[in-house]
Amino acid sequence: MDQPQTENENPRTIVPMYAICLQNASRIRTGLRYLQRACLLTSLTLIIAGCGSTDTPSVDSGASETAQQDTPVISPSTSPSVKQEAQSAQAAEPAITTTRTRRPTSTSTAAPPKVTAASESNTSPTTRTRSQVRPSPTPTPAPVKLGPEITAWLDQSARLINEVSGTSEALKTGPDVQVLVNTAILAFLDSHSLTDESVAALNEAISQLPPLVYAFPTTGQSVAAADVDGDGEPELIAGYNLFGVQPAWFDLGSGELKAQAFPTQNPEKDFYGMTVVHSITDLTNEGIADVMLVTTTPGTSTLTEAVRVFTWNDGPRRVFDLPVVSWADPARWELRTTGGKAEIDTVCAIFGHYDIKQLPHPELTRTFAWDGTWFVETKRTVSPPVSTHDQINRAEAAFWAGAYGPAVSLYVEVINSPILSEDQDLPIDWEGLARLRIAQISLLTGTNAGAELKHVVQRGGVIGLIGQTMLDATGTRDALQPFVALQRLNLKAPPPPGRFGHIQFPVDEALVLALGKALEVGLKDIAPAQLSRRTIFNVLENVGFDVRDAIVGDLNGDSTLEAVVSIVRNSERFIGPPVNDFWFLRRGENRWVVEPAPVFGDAAIANGIRQISPRHSAFVLIEPGAGSERSIHLSFDGNHLQSWFSQPTLADMEPSNPFDSRQITECRHQA
């Protein structure tokens, strides 16, 4: 016979009930035995049912969760509906705020923060100790719910981005999006503790925003948290990864929460891209986390990753700032941390005096390490030559630096062991150029150049023409006459027969002739204190060498004079003054050294010297244009010549941060 069943309070627990008949003792004893068994069975069933209810949610709970997920999100621009009346506190339209007063006690919707060893001992740590993940039999905490106010601000950000998507307005929308996402973070900090789970939820929510202008894959985060100022309270660092949105940091140790900016050389331009938080870790081995931000900025044919590191000293301090530019070849960088020591490697394609983007290039690797104040360059490594033009560029760097011994060795390598690659198809006589340079170095160092010039003549073509011109003028006792002859040579005339014709791009005619090197020969007996504009004119014009103009002055305050000299070159011009090239004259070790001045127009006019500070001055040149003029300032710090398209300032001359110097961005061959 079927036994009746009764439902327990738990819907999945069924307890059998036995009918007991009391007609005789035998049946009583039988019933008692049944009753004992029933009690035991009932107890076991209840225990099993209880365990099962913990592992599997009921149908009702699942439906409740689904209903909660389907609840419409409150938007800053949407008024609350009837269904949202139960959530009147959150349904009110939030107001945009740039600051919020920190609550005495922060309420979190996430799981309570993990207890670290420092908090267990009731000590105030100077650095944040990251909690260790331990195996636990307890279930994984439920996902963190950000809350309707935070979600509303992010939704408003997404709508604004979508409104300008695909239009030119998107390039200018970053500041407006900035206000919205900053307000979302302030709302988050007002209602959540900075646990790993809550920060991960915020990062995921911001990462879901649509791209603004560009979208690039990244290894960084939109937000991250760590104690970066050593006050025992974590700070929130936000990069956002949205074009034109500036990174910000939020100090939870202050009484008033607000979005604070990171210092840069040029705040409007330096973060013009998509910034992510690449890492928050101790890079300086000082026991406190440092912040590394990476800003990606695409261009027409370039991709720049600006890598910046900030330490904290009464706020963030920029201690590393270097753009890694992919243009001719892919550039890259790497953060390496071994044994508590962090190093940053940057790799870029090296360019030289004769170069084009399409040719193969070697790589320059620079290694930066912490010196107690900055990340400074500790090592520079150049990969082996990859082509003949690369060999020439290395030799040219030594030639223009006045390092003639190493330069000759490098030119000999071009002659004896050229590296053939794509540049072998260029109509350029690299070997002939190497032999011409060796002959010119002989003239500059006071040795006989006749034998080497004869080898140059045998090359034929335009290189042979240059060699013949110099050879014809070496019979005189005046060492300047070969340069005088080169100044009068018109390379546009048909060259003699040969494999190679005229000098062609990327080889620069002015650099090949090297007329400025005549200054080294003519002024070799002039002491630094005797250098003047008049002296330069007297020495060179007396031998027939045409100097157009010169500016003389002490640019770096070391009591040694420098000069920029414009020298006429015989070249065809349809209209305007004669073509002239600009050369920078400086004092090397016991002699004068000349290098090309970075002036891009050959019709520029010398315009004097301008004092920037008591120790710094700049040569000024004017480039006439179509109805306008552009001033060029040339400065010298004792090692490097720099060109400025506007008047430099003292901050340019003596930057408080070495990463404000433009020289550090160059990826060029150096002697």
XYZ file of C-alpha atoms in Angstrom:
671
model
C 0.000 0.000 0.000
C 1.202 3.480 -0.803
C 2.441 5.363 2.213
C 1.230 8.951 2.762
C 3.881 11.659 2.500
C 4.223 15.047 4.221
C 6.367 17.967 2.914
C 8.910 19.376 5.282
C 9.577 23.152 5.494
C 12.311 22.621 2.962
C 10.511 21.880 -0.320
C 13.121 19.315 -1.359
C 12.858 17.278 1.900
C 10.185 14.522 2.025
C 9.613 12.615 5.291
C 7.664 9.268 5.269
C 5.102 8.801 8.093
C 4.120 5.308 9.170
C 0.653 4.398 10.519
C 0.908 2.381 13.703
C -1.832 0.035 14.864
C -2.040 -0.844 18.623
C -3.994 -4.117 18.490
C -1.484 -6.380 20.223
C 1.928 -6.315 21.830
C 3.624 -7.943 18.913
C 2.374 -5.263 16.618
C 3.368 -2.613 19.235
C 6.926 -3.912 19.250
C 6.915 -4.001 15.481
C 5.616 -0.451 15.386
C 8.295 0.763 17.792
C 10.963 -0.727 15.596
C 9.409 1.030 12.570
C 9.229 4.273 14.567
C 12.916 4.099 15.477
C 13.861 3.487 11.898
C 11.588 6.306 10.769
C 13.195 8.768 13.167
C 16.652 7.821 11.980
C 15.630 8.102 8.347
C 13.979 11.424 8.956
C 17.109 12.846 10.567
C 19.351 11.717 7.713
C 16.968 13.120 5.116
C 16.857 16.493 6.840
C 20.655 16.685 6.976
C 21.048 15.780 3.302
C 18.353 18.248 2.258
C 20.005 21.031 4.226
C 23.362 20.500 2.540
C 21.755 20.435 -0.859
C 20.020 23.757 -0.315
C 23.394 25.429 0.286
C 24.906 24.211 -2.999
C 22.036 24.902 -5.344
C 19.889 28.046 -5.326
C 16.132 27.611 -5.381
C 14.029 28.524 -8.342
C 12.689 31.526 -6.463
C 16.164 32.930 -5.695
C 17.233 32.547 -9.315
C 14.189 34.379 -10.482
C 14.877 37.164 -8.024
C 18.402 37.558 -9.292
C 17.206 37.675 -12.881
C 14.686 40.314 -12.030
C 17.380 42.399 -10.369
C 19.560 42.218 -13.476
C 16.672 43.292 -15.702
C 15.998 46.411 -13.640
C 16.653 49.466 -15.839
C 19.818 51.443 -15.017
C 19.287 54.979 -13.819
C 20.760 57.580 -16.155
C 21.784 61.113 -15.155
C 19.526 62.447 -17.871
C 16.555 60.146 -17.204
C 13.901 60.826 -14.599
C 12.934 57.923 -12.278
C 10.053 55.642 -13.277
C 7.315 54.153 -11.119
C 9.182 50.890 -10.813
C 12.122 52.806 -9.291
C 10.167 54.451 -6.476
C 11.483 51.905 -4.032
C 14.969 53.166 -4.871
C 14.219 56.865 -4.504
C 17.609 57.675 -3.008
C 19.415 56.356 -6.074
C 16.813 57.342 -8.595
C 17.314 61.069 -8.135
C 19.397 62.598 -10.932
C 22.990 62.873 -9.650
C 24.770 66.188 -9.813
C 28.213 66.551 -11.383
C 30.839 67.104 -8.728
C 34.556 67.575 -8.965
C 35.139 66.994 -5.256
C 33.425 65.063 -2.511
C 33.857 65.225 1.231
C 35.158 61.923 2.435
C 32.807 60.045 4.723
C 34.182 59.132 8.170
C 33.265 55.514 7.540
C 33.093 54.177 4.042
C 30.335 51.705 3.260
C 31.150 48.989 0.779
C 28.861 46.812 -1.242
C 31.741 44.450 -1.863
C 33.083 41.749 0.369
C 35.045 43.059 3.368
C 38.710 43.718 2.631
C 41.179 40.997 3.376
C 43.107 41.322 6.624
C 46.819 41.699 6.159
C 49.561 40.954 8.609
C 49.960 44.669 9.241
C 46.307 45.151 10.200
C 46.337 42.095 12.443
C 49.128 43.614 14.512
C 47.382 47.006 14.629
C 50.392 48.737 13.138
C 50.313 51.524 10.578
C 52.230 50.265 7.519
C 54.262 52.684 5.400
C 53.617 50.563 2.352
C 50.657 48.584 1.207
C 51.085 44.851 1.627
C 49.305 42.944 -1.056
C 47.205 40.171 0.402
C 48.181 36.635 -0.566
C 45.636 34.374 -2.180
C 45.187 31.233 -0.086
C 43.167 28.125 -0.911
C 39.858 28.317 0.882
C 36.921 25.953 1.072
C 34.539 28.914 1.205
C 32.644 29.887 -1.936
C 33.882 32.733 -4.187
C 32.456 36.124 -3.106
C 29.579 37.418 -5.130
C 30.468 39.931 -7.871
C 30.648 43.536 -6.701
C 27.645 45.661 -7.646
C 28.770 49.180 -8.497
C 25.390 50.736 -7.812
C 23.000 52.795 -9.930
C 24.699 56.178 -9.428
C 28.066 54.976 -10.710
C 26.444 53.097 -13.564
C 24.431 56.177 -14.470
C 27.526 58.334 -14.909
C 29.249 55.706 -17.009
C 26.126 55.354 -19.157
C 26.111 59.097 -19.659
C 29.780 58.901 -20.731
C 28.938 56.162 -23.228
C 26.072 58.202 -24.717
C 28.308 61.240 -25.141
C 31.001 59.156 -26.853
C 28.462 57.556 -29.181
C 27.022 60.960 -30.100
C 30.370 62.205 -31.465
C 31.621 58.893 -32.833
C 32.926 59.238 -36.371
C 32.928 63.044 -36.327
C 35.638 65.644 -35.864
C 33.991 66.602 -32.569
C 35.329 63.378 -31.078
C 38.827 64.890 -31.043
C 37.594 67.645 -28.695
C 35.244 65.629 -26.496
C 37.858 64.266 -24.100
C 37.470 67.039 -21.470
C 33.684 66.562 -21.354
C 34.030 62.814 -20.936
C 36.652 63.540 -18.281
C 34.080 65.276 -16.068
C 31.677 62.344 -16.287
C 34.157 59.536 -15.581
C 35.781 61.504 -12.756
C 32.359 61.943 -11.173
C 31.683 58.221 -11.547
C 34.909 57.465 -9.689
C 34.062 59.947 -6.929
C 30.727 58.196 -6.483
C 32.556 54.865 -6.383
C 34.984 56.050 -3.709
C 32.090 57.432 -1.691
C 30.354 54.062 -1.530
C 33.012 51.370 -1.886
C 36.161 50.289 -0.139
C 39.205 49.723 -2.329
C 39.284 45.951 -2.382
C 40.719 43.896 -5.210
C 37.174 42.876 -6.149
C 35.691 46.382 -6.163
C 38.569 47.883 -8.176
C 38.330 45.003 -10.662
C 34.601 45.675 -11.063
C 35.219 49.388 -11.657
C 37.995 48.644 -14.140
C 35.740 46.249 -16.046
C 32.926 48.804 -16.176
C 35.179 51.587 -17.520
C 36.740 49.175 -20.010
C 33.291 48.552 -21.471
C 32.923 52.198 -22.544
C 32.959 52.609 -26.328
C 36.234 53.824 -27.855
C 36.712 57.560 -28.249
C 38.346 58.260 -31.659
C 40.723 55.267 -31.509
C 40.837 51.813 -29.995
C 44.107 49.976 -29.427
C 44.811 46.765 -27.521
C 46.620 47.388 -24.266
C 48.269 45.454 -21.492
C 47.411 48.108 -18.915
C 44.313 48.901 -16.868
C 41.847 51.740 -16.802
C 42.087 51.990 -12.991
C 44.282 50.471 -10.310
C 44.851 51.023 -6.596
C 47.870 50.956 -4.296
C 49.481 53.011 -1.561
C 51.765 55.293 -3.566
C 52.411 58.046 -1.003
C 53.285 55.824 1.979
C 50.453 56.991 4.262
C 49.029 53.475 4.678
C 45.928 54.372 2.666
C 45.580 53.186 -0.939
C 45.208 55.710 -3.752
C 43.185 55.146 -6.885
C 44.996 55.755 -10.183
C 42.901 56.227 -13.323
C 44.157 56.160 -16.909
C 40.754 55.563 -18.574
C 42.221 54.496 -21.967
C 40.072 57.091 -23.746
C 41.516 59.484 -26.328
C 41.990 62.983 -24.938
C 40.952 62.038 -21.383
C 43.675 62.973 -18.945
C 44.813 60.468 -16.317
C 44.012 61.326 -12.711
C 44.685 60.132 -9.193
C 42.492 60.170 -6.101
C 43.946 60.460 -2.582
C 41.862 58.545 -0.052
C 44.044 59.818 2.763
C 42.822 63.385 2.293
C 39.686 64.781 3.857
C 38.286 65.818 0.487
C 38.234 63.545 -2.530
C 38.955 65.108 -5.913
C 40.516 64.206 -9.226
C 44.136 65.365 -9.305
C 46.308 65.725 -12.393
C 49.714 64.226 -13.097
C 52.514 66.755 -13.745
C 54.052 66.825 -17.218
C 56.119 69.186 -19.319
C 53.087 70.133 -21.416
C 49.797 68.873 -19.877
C 47.725 69.715 -22.965
C 49.942 67.766 -25.363
C 51.749 65.118 -23.341
C 48.631 63.059 -22.571
C 47.015 63.651 -25.953
C 46.200 60.031 -26.593
C 44.961 57.001 -24.697
C 46.537 56.547 -21.281
C 46.510 53.330 -19.279
C 47.947 52.347 -15.923
C 50.652 49.924 -16.979
C 51.816 49.032 -13.490
C 51.702 50.096 -9.862
C 54.717 48.528 -8.216
C 57.923 49.517 -6.469
C 60.312 50.502 -9.270
C 62.696 52.587 -7.164
C 63.340 49.998 -4.430
C 62.155 52.452 -1.770
C 59.377 50.295 -0.336
C 56.516 52.319 -1.847
C 54.641 51.653 -5.064
C 55.410 53.805 -8.114
C 53.074 54.486 -11.012
C 53.883 53.774 -14.656
C 51.518 55.332 -17.203
C 51.650 54.656 -20.950
C 49.999 57.014 -23.438
C 49.429 55.699 -26.971
C 49.051 58.303 -29.719
C 48.628 57.299 -33.373
C 49.687 59.523 -36.243
C 49.520 59.488 -40.013
C 52.429 57.067 -40.305
C 53.574 56.802 -36.689
C 52.581 55.247 -33.415
C 53.981 56.763 -30.236
C 53.975 55.174 -26.804
C 54.941 57.718 -24.171
C 56.221 55.833 -21.124
C 56.133 57.789 -17.842
C 57.021 56.848 -14.269
C 55.886 58.832 -11.228
C 57.099 58.635 -7.655
C 55.474 60.519 -4.770
C 56.952 63.421 -2.818
C 54.150 65.733 -1.703
C 52.370 64.556 -4.832
C 53.483 62.757 -7.991
C 56.926 63.551 -9.379
C 57.814 62.606 -12.966
C 61.089 60.653 -12.963
C 60.946 59.022 -16.402
C 59.347 60.307 -19.583
C 60.373 58.976 -22.966
C 58.414 58.653 -26.213
C 58.897 55.362 -28.036
C 58.127 56.175 -31.677
C 57.385 53.606 -34.356
C 57.945 55.270 -37.714
C 60.504 53.707 -40.006
C 60.502 50.463 -38.068
C 58.546 49.213 -35.048
C 59.872 50.601 -31.782
C 59.345 48.908 -28.450
C 60.095 49.132 -24.759
C 60.320 46.756 -21.834
C 60.124 47.051 -18.052
C 62.407 44.564 -16.335
C 62.539 43.955 -12.590
C 65.163 41.599 -11.194
C 66.345 41.378 -7.606
C 64.384 44.443 -6.572
C 66.041 46.542 -9.310
C 63.926 47.915 -12.112
C 65.314 48.785 -15.545
C 63.558 50.212 -18.571
C 64.783 49.343 -22.062
C 63.758 51.386 -25.108
C 64.471 50.186 -28.633
C 64.252 52.404 -31.709
C 65.490 52.468 -35.302
C 68.615 54.613 -35.727
C 68.781 57.272 -38.412
C 71.846 58.962 -39.812
C 72.738 61.880 -42.065
C 71.812 59.955 -45.230
C 68.601 58.087 -44.639
C 65.094 57.315 -45.802
C 62.320 55.479 -44.084
C 62.215 52.562 -46.517
C 65.831 51.463 -45.982
C 66.825 48.931 -43.314
C 67.960 50.380 -40.007
C 69.867 49.101 -37.002
C 68.424 49.274 -33.507
C 69.501 51.467 -30.641
C 68.776 50.036 -27.195
C 68.966 52.404 -24.249
C 68.782 51.088 -20.706
C 67.555 53.350 -17.897
C 67.912 52.631 -14.175
C 67.101 54.452 -10.940
C 69.935 56.593 -9.533
C 68.109 57.883 -6.458
C 66.598 60.886 -8.230
C 65.782 59.910 -11.836
C 65.803 56.986 -14.193
C 69.034 57.767 -16.054
C 70.591 56.157 -19.095
C 73.130 53.574 -17.952
C 73.870 51.757 -21.185
C 73.549 52.335 -24.910
C 73.838 49.448 -27.357
C 73.740 49.621 -31.149
C 73.060 46.507 -33.162
C 75.529 45.525 -35.921
C 75.339 47.355 -39.286
C 72.524 46.184 -41.545
C 73.459 47.884 -44.841
C 76.115 49.899 -46.613
C 74.293 53.158 -46.022
C 74.178 52.255 -42.319
C 77.959 51.810 -42.357
C 78.282 55.224 -44.019
C 76.028 56.873 -41.435
C 78.134 55.524 -38.586
C 81.266 56.886 -40.218
C 79.570 60.243 -40.893
C 78.649 60.619 -37.223
C 82.322 60.310 -36.294
C 83.391 62.601 -39.163
C 81.163 65.500 -38.144
C 82.084 65.081 -34.474
C 85.751 65.544 -35.406
C 86.666 61.966 -34.391
C 88.753 61.427 -37.519
C 90.645 58.306 -36.449
C 87.500 56.224 -35.815
C 85.870 57.770 -38.879
C 88.659 56.530 -41.196
C 88.348 53.005 -39.792
C 84.604 53.010 -40.457
C 85.035 54.307 -44.004
C 87.595 51.562 -44.694
C 84.957 49.002 -43.666
C 82.609 50.434 -46.292
C 85.334 49.961 -48.921
C 86.547 46.509 -47.903
C 83.437 44.901 -46.358
C 80.247 46.540 -47.633
C 76.987 45.055 -46.387
C 74.680 44.617 -49.360
C 70.954 45.109 -48.808
C 68.150 47.193 -50.257
C 70.461 50.205 -50.545
C 72.513 48.507 -53.292
C 69.796 49.552 -55.734
C 70.178 53.246 -54.888
C 72.074 55.297 -57.503
C 74.720 56.270 -54.962
C 78.426 55.446 -54.999
C 78.885 54.594 -51.309
C 82.457 53.403 -51.814
C 83.321 56.562 -53.731
C 81.858 58.679 -50.915
C 83.918 56.754 -48.356
C 87.113 57.351 -50.359
C 86.256 61.068 -50.743
C 85.849 61.398 -46.981
C 89.211 59.741 -46.313
C 90.829 62.256 -48.691
C 89.088 65.184 -46.962
C 90.218 63.922 -43.554
C 93.778 63.900 -44.886
C 93.439 67.571 -45.797
C 91.927 68.384 -42.393
C 94.704 66.622 -40.491
C 97.535 68.049 -42.601
C 98.535 64.910 -44.512
C 98.884 64.306 -48.272
C 95.517 63.545 -49.874
C 96.754 63.098 -53.443
C 96.866 59.314 -53.528
C 93.374 58.882 -52.108
C 91.946 61.559 -54.410
C 93.218 59.602 -57.430
C 91.139 56.619 -56.243
C 88.150 58.959 -56.005
C 88.671 60.184 -59.576
C 88.640 56.596 -60.828
C 85.079 56.159 -59.511
C 83.803 58.462 -62.259
C 80.428 60.120 -62.142
C 79.708 62.981 -59.751
C 82.035 61.567 -57.067
C 84.854 61.407 -59.574
C 84.139 65.011 -60.582
C 84.425 66.152 -56.947
C 87.672 64.218 -56.556
C 89.169 65.706 -59.743
C 88.218 69.230 -58.626
C 89.976 68.780 -55.287
C 92.983 67.030 -56.868
C 93.556 69.907 -59.289
C 93.744 72.323 -56.336
C 96.082 70.358 -54.089
C 99.212 71.488 -55.916
C 99.262 74.760 -54.048
C 100.686 75.221 -50.580
C 97.417 76.655 -49.377
C 95.363 73.859 -47.773
C 92.185 75.896 -48.247
C 92.333 75.869 -52.054
C 90.626 72.434 -52.500
C 87.625 73.828 -50.583
C 87.723 77.040 -52.633
C 87.561 74.903 -55.774
C 84.624 72.890 -54.361
C 82.738 76.103 -53.573
C 82.843 77.102 -57.258
C 81.914 73.631 -58.554
C 78.454 73.338 -60.098
C 77.261 69.786 -59.568
C 74.306 70.324 -61.866
C 76.640 70.144 -64.851
C 76.861 66.765 -66.596
C 79.340 64.584 -64.706
C 82.006 62.523 -66.430
C 81.133 58.963 -67.414
C 80.776 56.480 -64.613
C 78.450 53.965 -63.057
C 76.800 56.625 -60.880
C 75.589 60.023 -61.987
C 74.516 62.929 -59.836
C 74.233 62.723 -56.095
C 70.658 61.811 -55.351
C 68.355 61.561 -52.391
C 68.903 60.659 -49.583
C 72.443 61.969 -49.970
C 72.638 65.699 -49.347
C 74.825 67.683 -51.723
C 75.857 70.213 -49.079
C 76.998 67.484 -46.704
C 79.010 65.687 -49.388
C 80.946 68.847 -50.300
C 81.448 69.682 -46.579
C 82.410 73.290 -47.337
C 82.106 74.184 -43.655
C 85.157 72.043 -42.869
C 87.198 74.792 -44.529
C 86.759 76.715 -41.269
C 88.750 74.064 -39.418
C 91.662 74.538 -41.826
C 91.563 78.325 -42.060
C 91.121 78.978 -38.312
C 93.495 76.328 -36.977
C 95.930 79.008 -35.733
C 93.226 81.265 -34.266
C 92.968 81.085 -30.482
C 89.436 80.871 -28.962
C 89.742 84.367 -27.490
C 90.624 85.779 -30.933
C 87.563 84.444 -32.713
C 85.361 87.163 -34.203
C 83.206 87.827 -37.201
C 85.924 89.998 -38.712
C 88.577 87.313 -38.170
C 86.488 84.708 -39.975
C 85.948 87.026 -42.939
C 89.619 88.065 -43.127
C 91.036 84.541 -43.020
C 88.686 83.031 -45.590
C 88.121 85.892 -48.011
C 91.860 86.467 -48.328
C 92.136 83.083 -50.079
C 89.035 83.553 -52.223
C 86.577 81.613 -50.044
C 83.147 83.292 -50.052
C 81.549 83.738 -46.601
C 78.104 85.292 -46.572
C 77.708 86.031 -42.843
C 78.698 84.917 -39.355
C 77.510 85.293 -35.749
C 79.971 84.842 -32.879
C 79.177 84.523 -29.172
C 79.373 82.423 -26.031
C 76.220 80.294 -26.041
C 76.702 78.227 -22.874
C 78.538 80.593 -20.537
C 81.861 78.731 -20.460
C 83.869 81.759 -21.703
C 84.589 79.956 -24.981
C 83.181 81.425 -28.161
C 81.075 79.589 -30.717
C 79.941 80.725 -34.149
C 77.380 79.987 -36.841
C 78.658 80.759 -40.346
C 76.731 80.868 -43.627
C 78.818 79.853 -46.641
C 77.784 80.299 -50.258
C 77.467 77.170 -52.406
C 77.353 77.228 -56.203
C 73.939 75.812 -56.993
C 71.126 76.712 -59.336
C 68.246 78.742 -57.945
C 65.321 80.044 -59.964
C 64.838 83.163 -57.842
C 66.230 84.647 -54.642
C 69.693 84.963 -53.102
C 72.476 82.461 -53.675
C 72.218 79.122 -51.947
C 74.085 79.142 -48.675
C 74.678 76.451 -46.059
C 74.947 76.998 -42.315
C 77.745 75.574 -40.196
C 78.259 75.523 -36.446
C 81.798 76.189 -35.227
C 82.806 75.056 -31.735
C 85.988 74.384 -29.860
C 87.009 70.755 -29.484
C 90.123 69.334 -27.916
C 92.792 71.873 -28.879
C 91.183 72.604 -32.259
C 88.062 73.863 -33.981
C 85.310 71.446 -35.006
C 82.574 72.168 -37.564
C 79.231 70.421 -37.932
C 76.097 71.200 -39.966
C 73.703 73.643 -38.292
C 70.054 72.474 -38.261
C 68.657 75.238 -40.461
C 66.155 73.925 -42.989
C 66.023 76.802 -45.449
C 69.082 77.729 -47.509
C 67.865 81.337 -47.847
C 67.956 82.124 -44.117
C 69.562 85.318 -42.874
C 71.704 85.723 -39.762
C 70.000 87.996 -37.250
C 72.358 88.249 -34.280
C 72.504 86.694 -30.837
C 69.882 86.775 -28.087
C 70.572 86.311 -24.385
C 68.234 83.855 -22.686
C 69.758 83.960 -19.189
C 73.045 85.111 -17.637
C 74.594 81.796 -18.766
C 72.702 80.980 -21.938
C 72.315 82.652 -25.307
C 71.070 81.613 -28.737
C 71.996 82.485 -32.308
C 69.008 83.871 -34.215
C 68.334 83.332 -37.906
C 65.365 84.468 -39.982
C 63.824 82.308 -42.661
C 61.881 84.446 -45.154
C 58.744 82.883 -46.489
C 55.720 83.706 -48.579
C 54.587 86.808 -46.715
C 55.932 85.659 -43.374
C 59.136 85.119 -41.513
C 60.112 82.313 -39.161
C 62.812 82.775 -36.549
C 65.195 79.955 -35.725
C 67.174 79.902 -32.497
C 70.314 77.780 -32.136
C 71.446 76.879 -28.611
C 74.428 74.884 -27.369
C 74.797 73.184 -23.966
C 78.456 72.264 -24.375
C 77.675 68.918 -26.006
C 74.665 69.245 -28.254
C 73.429 71.857 -30.701
C 69.665 72.334 -30.671
C 67.289 74.185 -32.956
C 64.192 76.059 -31.730
C 61.423 77.478 -33.880
C 60.646 80.040 -31.201
C 62.705 81.761 -28.558
C 63.730 79.209 -25.913
C 63.296 79.952 -22.227
C 65.450 79.340 -19.186
C 63.326 76.270 -18.494
C 64.384 74.991 -21.920
C 68.034 75.765 -21.304
C 68.188 74.429 -17.736
C 65.241 72.071 -17.226
C 64.547 71.053 -13.640
C 63.607 67.638 -14.990
C 66.086 66.014 -17.381
C 63.186 64.499 -19.298
C 62.114 67.976 -20.333
C 65.154 68.063 -22.617
C 64.418 67.325 -26.264
C 67.779 65.687 -26.762
C 66.703 62.565 -24.927
C 64.123 61.776 -27.592
C 66.623 61.526 -30.421
C 67.409 58.159 -31.943
C 70.413 58.942 -34.106
C 73.920 57.716 -34.673
C 76.450 59.349 -32.358
C 80.206 59.293 -32.494
